[in-house]
Amino acid sequence: MGRHCEFKRKSCQAYKAAGERKSGLYKIIDDRNQSFQVFCDFDSEPGFAWNLIQSFSLSQKQVNYKIIFISRIFFFSDYTEAVSGDHPNWHAYLIRRNYFEWLGTQSTHWRATCRYDTDGVVYTDYMRTSLANCNVLTLPTNFYGQCFQFEFINIRGHECVDCTVPLWQNKGVWPLHTDTSFHLCEFNGKQGALNSEDNFGFYGVVNSQHRCSNNSLSTTQFCVSNSLVYMSLFYILLLLVVICMLASQMKVLCYQIAKCQTYSLYICGDALGNSELVGHAFHAFATIKPIQCYSWYVDD
């Protein structure tokens, strides 16, 4: 009997890159060989595979002090407790901090969605940005109306692309959120907003026109992901490195990382007019004699 070989997947992105397409619970293994379950969303957005970090319903705002407490310190380093364990309860779920940190190292983006458990991803009441522009793992403890660059945001139908969005966070008082009653940055969601209306993560003032706060069962989700576009570029660069290593044995000069030296025809002087040579790569001994250039290419 053959031995079962299990691949160690480090994130939802790794599962999707390996061909998984059905969203659900998957086992993740970190660099310390610790395993944990995470909900993976594979199919809502092309180019992403999202790892669920937190989900909670508006009802938790009133009835569950534990969730209120956890949500108030969600993006801070001093929480260790998970909510709902490895099996997401969409109305009260929070992944352990160390698992969140691990997934953060594997990710380039984060997003906030409303009612994913019932509606999937809808781009009304949705926001997404890169960790490079707004790293939720390293944000200051307290800030008020600070502008961060977002790739996309929509609140109650008001949206913008590649624009700045104001965020608030105050440890022990407000978890990370935005307030659409203020127009402090490029995004403007004031039309139809309530006074001091809160969206995505904190709901002190609730607007029923926002999908995360339609009713007590409306949910909010935070997820992280690595863009598969970036992963594809990484694998392409890795492939180019391998090609360079192999090509060096055929006297093709490789320089820097993942770049193979090629010589355009103008370096070969008289070869400019020889259409037969167009597109060929020449090594460092190219001369002005087109026949010699060509013969060296063939010999390589």
CSV table of N, CA, C and O in Angstrom, one decimal, residues 103-179:
chain,number,residue,atom,x,y,z
A,103,LEU,N,-2.1,34.3,8.8
A,103,LEU,CA,-2.8,34.6,7.5
A,103,LEU,C,-2.4,36.0,7.0
A,103,LEU,O,-2.4,36.2,5.8
A,104,GLY,N,-2.2,36.9,7.9
A,104,GLY,CA,-1.7,38.2,7.5
A,104,GLY,C,-0.4,38.2,6.7
A,104,GLY,O,-0.2,38.9,5.7
A,105,THR,N,0.5,37.3,7.2
A,105,THR,CA,1.8,37.2,6.5
A,105,THR,C,1.7,36.6,5.1
A,105,THR,O,2.5,36.8,4.2
A,106,GLN,N,0.5,35.9,4.9
A,106,GLN,CA,0.3,35.3,3.6
A,106,GLN,C,-0.6,36.1,2.7
A,106,GLN,O,-1.0,35.7,1.6
A,107,SER,N,-0.9,37.3,3.1
A,107,SER,CA,-2.0,38.1,2.4
A,107,SER,C,-1.5,39.4,2.0
A,107,SER,O,-0.5,40.0,2.5
A,108,THR,N,-2.2,40.0,1.0
A,108,THR,CA,-1.9,41.3,0.5
A,108,THR,C,-3.1,42.2,0.6
A,108,THR,O,-2.9,43.5,0.5
A,109,HIS,N,-4.3,41.7,0.9
A,109,HIS,CA,-5.5,42.5,0.9
A,109,HIS,C,-6.4,42.2,2.1
A,109,HIS,O,-6.3,41.1,2.6
A,110,TRP,N,-7.3,43.1,2.5
A,110,TRP,CA,-8.4,42.7,3.3
A,110,TRP,C,-9.7,43.4,2.8
A,110,TRP,O,-9.6,44.4,2.1
A,111,ARG,N,-10.8,42.9,3.2
A,111,ARG,CA,-12.1,43.4,2.8
A,111,ARG,C,-13.1,43.3,3.9
A,111,ARG,O,-12.9,42.5,4.9
A,112,ALA,N,-14.1,44.1,3.8
A,112,ALA,CA,-15.3,44.0,4.7
A,112,ALA,C,-16.5,43.8,3.9
A,112,ALA,O,-16.7,44.5,2.8
A,113,THR,N,-17.4,42.9,4.2
A,113,THR,CA,-18.6,42.6,3.5
A,113,THR,C,-19.8,42.5,4.4
A,113,THR,O,-19.6,42.4,5.7
A,114,CYS,N,-21.0,42.6,3.8
A,114,CYS,CA,-22.2,42.5,4.6
A,114,CYS,C,-23.0,41.2,4.2
A,114,CYS,O,-23.1,41.0,2.9
A,115,ARG,N,-23.5,40.5,5.1
A,115,ARG,CA,-24.4,39.4,4.9
A,115,ARG,C,-23.8,38.3,3.9
A,115,ARG,O,-24.6,37.8,3.1
A,116,TYR,N,-22.6,38.1,4.0
A,116,TYR,CA,-22.0,37.0,3.1
A,116,TYR,C,-22.7,35.7,3.3
A,116,TYR,O,-22.8,34.9,2.4
A,117,ASP,N,-23.1,35.4,4.5
A,117,ASP,CA,-23.7,34.1,4.9
A,117,ASP,C,-25.0,33.9,4.1
A,117,ASP,O,-25.3,32.7,3.9
A,118,THR,N,-25.7,34.9,3.8
A,118,THR,CA,-27.0,34.7,3.1
A,118,THR,C,-26.9,35.2,1.6
A,118,THR,O,-27.7,34.7,0.8
A,119,ASP,N,-26.1,36.2,1.4
A,119,ASP,CA,-26.2,36.9,0.0
A,119,ASP,C,-24.9,36.6,-0.8
A,119,ASP,O,-24.9,37.0,-2.0
A,120,GLY,N,-23.9,36.0,-0.2
A,120,GLY,CA,-22.6,36.0,-0.9
A,120,GLY,C,-22.0,37.4,-0.9
A,120,GLY,O,-22.3,38.3,-0.1
A,121,VAL,N,-21.1,37.7,-1.9
A,121,VAL,CA,-20.5,39.0,-2.0
A,121,VAL,C,-21.4,39.9,-2.9
A,121,VAL,O,-21.6,39.5,-4.1
A,122,VAL,N,-21.8,41.0,-2.4
A,122,VAL,CA,-22.6,42.0,-3.1
A,122,VAL,C,-21.8,43.3,-3.0
A,122,VAL,O,-21.3,43.6,-1.9
A,123,TYR,N,-21.6,44.0,-4.1
A,123,TYR,CA,-20.7,45.2,-4.1
A,123,TYR,C,-21.4,46.4,-3.6
A,123,TYR,O,-20.8,47.5,-3.6
A,124,THR,N,-22.6,46.3,-3.2
A,124,THR,CA,-23.2,47.4,-2.4
A,124,THR,C,-22.9,47.1,-0.9
A,124,THR,O,-23.2,46.0,-0.4
A,125,ASP,N,-22.4,48.1,-0.3
A,125,ASP,CA,-21.9,48.0,1.1
A,125,ASP,C,-20.8,46.9,1.2
A,125,ASP,O,-20.9,45.8,1.7
A,126,TYR,N,-19.7,47.4,0.7
A,126,TYR,CA,-18.5,46.5,0.5
A,126,TYR,C,-17.2,47.5,0.5
A,126,TYR,O,-17.3,48.6,0.0
A,127,MET,N,-16.1,47.0,1.1
A,127,MET,CA,-14.9,47.8,0.9
A,127,MET,C,-13.7,46.9,0.9
A,127,MET,O,-13.7,45.8,1.5
A,128,ARG,N,-12.7,47.2,0.1
A,128,ARG,CA,-11.5,46.4,0.0
A,128,ARG,C,-10.3,47.3,-0.2
A,128,ARG,O,-10.3,48.3,-0.9
A,129,THR,N,-9.2,47.0,0.4
A,129,THR,CA,-7.9,47.7,0.3
A,129,THR,C,-6.7,46.7,0.4
A,129,THR,O,-6.9,45.6,0.8
A,130,SER,N,-5.6,47.2,0.2
A,130,SER,CA,-4.4,46.4,0.4
A,130,SER,C,-3.8,46.6,1.8
A,130,SER,O,-4.0,47.6,2.4
A,131,LEU,N,-3.1,45.6,2.3
A,131,LEU,CA,-2.4,45.7,3.5
A,131,LEU,C,-1.3,46.7,3.4
A,131,LEU,O,-0.9,47.3,4.4
A,132,ALA,N,-0.8,46.9,2.2
A,132,ALA,CA,0.3,47.9,2.1
A,132,ALA,C,-0.3,49.3,2.3
A,132,ALA,O,0.4,50.2,2.9
A,133,ASN,N,-1.5,49.6,2.0
A,133,ASN,CA,-2.1,50.9,2.2
A,133,ASN,C,-2.8,51.0,3.6
A,133,ASN,O,-2.9,52.1,4.1
A,134,CYS,N,-3.2,49.9,4.1
A,134,CYS,CA,-3.9,50.0,5.4
A,134,CYS,C,-3.7,48.6,6.1
A,134,CYS,O,-4.6,47.7,5.9
A,135,ASN,N,-2.7,48.4,6.9
A,135,ASN,CA,-2.4,47.1,7.5
A,135,ASN,C,-3.1,47.1,8.8
A,135,ASN,O,-2.7,47.7,9.8
A,136,VAL,N,-4.2,46.3,8.9
A,136,VAL,CA,-5.0,46.2,10.1
A,136,VAL,C,-4.3,45.6,11.2
A,136,VAL,O,-4.7,45.7,12.4
A,137,LEU,N,-3.2,44.9,11.0
A,137,LEU,CA,-2.4,44.3,12.0
A,137,LEU,C,-1.5,45.2,12.7
A,137,LEU,O,-1.0,44.9,13.8
A,138,THR,N,-1.2,46.3,12.1
A,138,THR,CA,-0.2,47.3,12.7
A,138,THR,C,-0.7,48.7,12.8
A,138,THR,O,0.1,49.6,13.0
A,139,LEU,N,-2.0,48.9,12.7
A,139,LEU,CA,-2.5,50.3,12.8
A,139,LEU,C,-2.3,50.8,14.2
A,139,LEU,O,-2.2,50.1,15.2
A,140,PRO,N,-2.2,52.1,14.4
A,140,PRO,CA,-2.1,52.7,15.7
A,140,PRO,C,-3.3,52.4,16.6
A,140,PRO,O,-4.4,52.0,16.0
A,141,THR,N,-3.1,52.5,17.9
A,141,THR,CA,-4.2,52.1,18.8
A,141,THR,C,-5.4,53.1,18.6
A,141,THR,O,-6.6,52.6,18.6
A,142,ASN,N,-5.1,54.4,18.5
A,142,ASN,CA,-6.2,55.4,18.4
A,142,ASN,C,-5.9,56.3,17.3
A,142,ASN,O,-4.8,56.9,17.1
A,143,PHE,N,-6.9,56.5,16.4
A,143,PHE,CA,-6.9,57.5,15.4
A,143,PHE,C,-8.3,57.9,15.0
A,143,PHE,O,-9.2,57.1,15.2
A,144,TYR,N,-8.5,59.1,14.5
A,144,TYR,CA,-9.9,59.6,14.2
A,144,TYR,C,-9.9,60.2,12.9
A,144,TYR,O,-9.3,61.2,12.6
A,145,GLY,N,-10.7,59.7,12.0
A,145,GLY,CA,-11.0,60.2,10.7
A,145,GLY,C,-9.7,60.3,9.8
A,145,GLY,O,-9.6,61.2,9.0
A,146,GLN,N,-8.8,59.3,10.0
A,146,GLN,CA,-7.6,59.3,9.2
A,146,GLN,C,-7.9,58.7,7.8
A,146,GLN,O,-8.6,57.7,7.7
A,147,CYS,N,-7.3,59.3,6.8
A,147,CYS,CA,-7.6,58.9,5.4
A,147,CYS,C,-6.6,57.7,5.0
A,147,CYS,O,-5.4,57.8,5.2
A,148,PHE,N,-7.2,56.7,4.4
A,148,PHE,CA,-6.5,55.5,3.9
A,148,PHE,C,-6.9,55.3,2.5
A,148,PHE,O,-8.1,55.4,2.2
A,149,GLN,N,-5.9,54.8,1.7
A,149,GLN,CA,-6.2,54.5,0.3
A,149,GLN,C,-7.0,53.2,0.2
A,149,GLN,O,-6.5,52.2,0.7
A,150,PHE,N,-8.1,53.2,-0.5
A,150,PHE,CA,-8.9,51.9,-0.8
A,150,PHE,C,-9.0,51.7,-2.3
A,150,PHE,O,-9.1,52.6,-3.1
A,151,GLU,N,-9.0,50.4,-2.6
A,151,GLU,CA,-9.2,50.1,-4.0
A,151,GLU,C,-10.7,50.3,-4.4
A,151,GLU,O,-10.9,50.7,-5.6
A,152,PHE,N,-11.6,50.0,-3.5
A,152,PHE,CA,-13.0,50.1,-3.8
A,152,PHE,C,-13.8,50.2,-2.5
A,152,PHE,O,-13.5,49.6,-1.5
A,153,ILE,N,-14.8,51.1,-2.5
A,153,ILE,CA,-15.7,51.2,-1.4
A,153,ILE,C,-17.1,51.5,-1.9
A,153,ILE,O,-17.2,52.3,-2.9
A,154,ASN,N,-18.1,50.9,-1.3
A,154,ASN,CA,-19.5,51.3,-1.6
A,154,ASN,C,-20.3,51.2,-0.3
A,154,ASN,O,-20.2,50.2,0.4
A,155,ILE,N,-21.0,52.3,0.0
A,155,ILE,CA,-21.8,52.4,1.1
A,155,ILE,C,-23.2,53.0,0.7
A,155,ILE,O,-23.2,54.1,0.2
A,156,ARG,N,-24.2,52.2,0.8
A,156,ARG,CA,-25.6,52.6,0.4
A,156,ARG,C,-25.6,53.1,-1.0
A,156,ARG,O,-26.4,54.0,-1.3
A,157,GLY,N,-24.8,52.5,-1.9
A,157,GLY,CA,-24.8,52.9,-3.3
A,157,GLY,C,-23.8,54.0,-3.7
A,157,GLY,O,-23.6,54.2,-4.8
A,158,HIS,N,-23.3,54.7,-2.7
A,158,HIS,CA,-22.2,55.7,-2.9
A,158,HIS,C,-20.9,54.9,-3.0
A,158,HIS,O,-20.5,54.2,-2.1
A,159,GLU,N,-20.2,55.1,-4.1
A,159,GLU,CA,-18.9,54.3,-4.3
A,159,GLU,C,-17.8,55.2,-4.9
A,159,GLU,O,-18.1,56.2,-5.5
A,160,CYS,N,-16.6,54.7,-4.7
A,160,CYS,CA,-15.5,55.3,-5.5
A,160,CYS,C,-14.4,54.2,-5.6
A,160,CYS,O,-14.4,53.2,-4.8
A,161,VAL,N,-13.6,54.4,-6.6
A,161,VAL,CA,-12.5,53.4,-6.9
A,161,VAL,C,-11.2,54.1,-6.7
A,161,VAL,O,-11.0,55.3,-7.2
A,162,ASP,N,-10.2,53.4,-6.1
A,162,ASP,CA,-8.9,54.0,-5.9
A,162,ASP,C,-9.0,55.4,-5.2
A,162,ASP,O,-8.5,56.4,-5.8
A,163,CYS,N,-9.6,55.5,-4.1
A,163,CYS,CA,-9.8,56.7,-3.4
A,163,CYS,C,-9.5,56.6,-1.9
A,163,CYS,O,-9.4,55.5,-1.4
A,164,THR,N,-9.4,57.7,-1.2
A,164,THR,CA,-9.1,57.7,0.2
A,164,THR,C,-10.4,57.6,1.0
A,164,THR,O,-11.4,58.2,0.6
A,165,VAL,N,-10.4,56.9,2.1
A,165,VAL,CA,-11.6,56.7,3.0
A,165,VAL,C,-11.2,57.0,4.4
A,165,VAL,O,-10.1,56.6,4.9
A,166,PRO,N,-12.0,57.7,5.2
A,166,PRO,CA,-11.7,58.0,6.6
A,166,PRO,C,-12.0,56.8,7.5
A,166,PRO,O,-13.1,56.1,7.4
A,167,LEU,N,-11.1,56.4,8.4
A,167,LEU,CA,-11.3,55.4,9.4
A,167,LEU,C,-11.1,55.9,10.8
A,167,LEU,O,-10.4,56.8,11.0
A,168,TRP,N,-11.8,55.2,11.7
A,168,TRP,CA,-11.7,55.6,13.1
A,168,TRP,C,-11.4,54.3,13.9
A,168,TRP,O,-11.8,53.2,13.5
A,169,GLN,N,-10.6,54.4,15.0
A,169,GLN,CA,-10.3,53.3,15.9
A,169,GLN,C,-9.9,53.9,17.2
A,169,GLN,O,-9.1,54.8,17.3
A,170,ASN,N,-10.5,53.4,18.3
A,170,ASN,CA,-10.2,53.8,19.6
A,170,ASN,C,-10.3,52.6,20.5
A,170,ASN,O,-11.4,52.1,20.8
A,171,LYS,N,-9.2,52.1,21.0
A,171,LYS,CA,-9.2,50.8,21.7
A,171,LYS,C,-10.1,50.9,23.0
A,171,LYS,O,-10.0,51.8,23.8
A,172,GLY,N,-10.9,49.9,23.1
A,172,GLY,CA,-11.8,49.8,24.2
A,172,GLY,C,-13.1,50.7,24.0
A,172,GLY,O,-14.0,50.6,24.8
A,173,VAL,N,-13.1,51.4,22.9
A,173,VAL,CA,-14.3,52.3,22.7
A,173,VAL,C,-14.9,52.0,21.3
A,173,VAL,O,-16.1,51.6,21.2
A,174,TRP,N,-14.1,52.2,20.3
A,174,TRP,CA,-14.6,51.9,18.9
A,174,TRP,C,-13.6,50.9,18.2
A,174,TRP,O,-12.4,51.2,18.1
A,175,PRO,N,-14.1,49.8,17.7
A,175,PRO,CA,-13.3,49.0,16.8
A,175,PRO,C,-13.2,49.8,15.5
A,175,PRO,O,-13.8,50.8,15.2
A,176,LEU,N,-12.3,49.3,14.6
A,176,LEU,CA,-12.1,49.9,13.3
A,176,LEU,C,-13.4,50.0,12.5
A,176,LEU,O,-14.2,49.1,12.4
A,177,HIS,N,-13.7,51.2,12.0
A,177,HIS,CA,-14.9,51.4,11.2
A,177,HIS,C,-14.8,52.7,10.4
A,177,HIS,O,-13.8,53.5,10.6
A,178,THR,N,-15.7,53.0,9.6
A,178,THR,CA,-15.8,54.3,9.0
A,178,THR,C,-17.1,55.0,9.4
A,178,THR,O,-18.1,54.3,9.8
A,179,ASP,N,-17.2,56.3,9.2
A,179,ASP,CA,-18.4,57.1,9.6
A,179,ASP,C,-18.7,57.9,8.4
A,179,ASP,O,-18.0,58.8,8.0
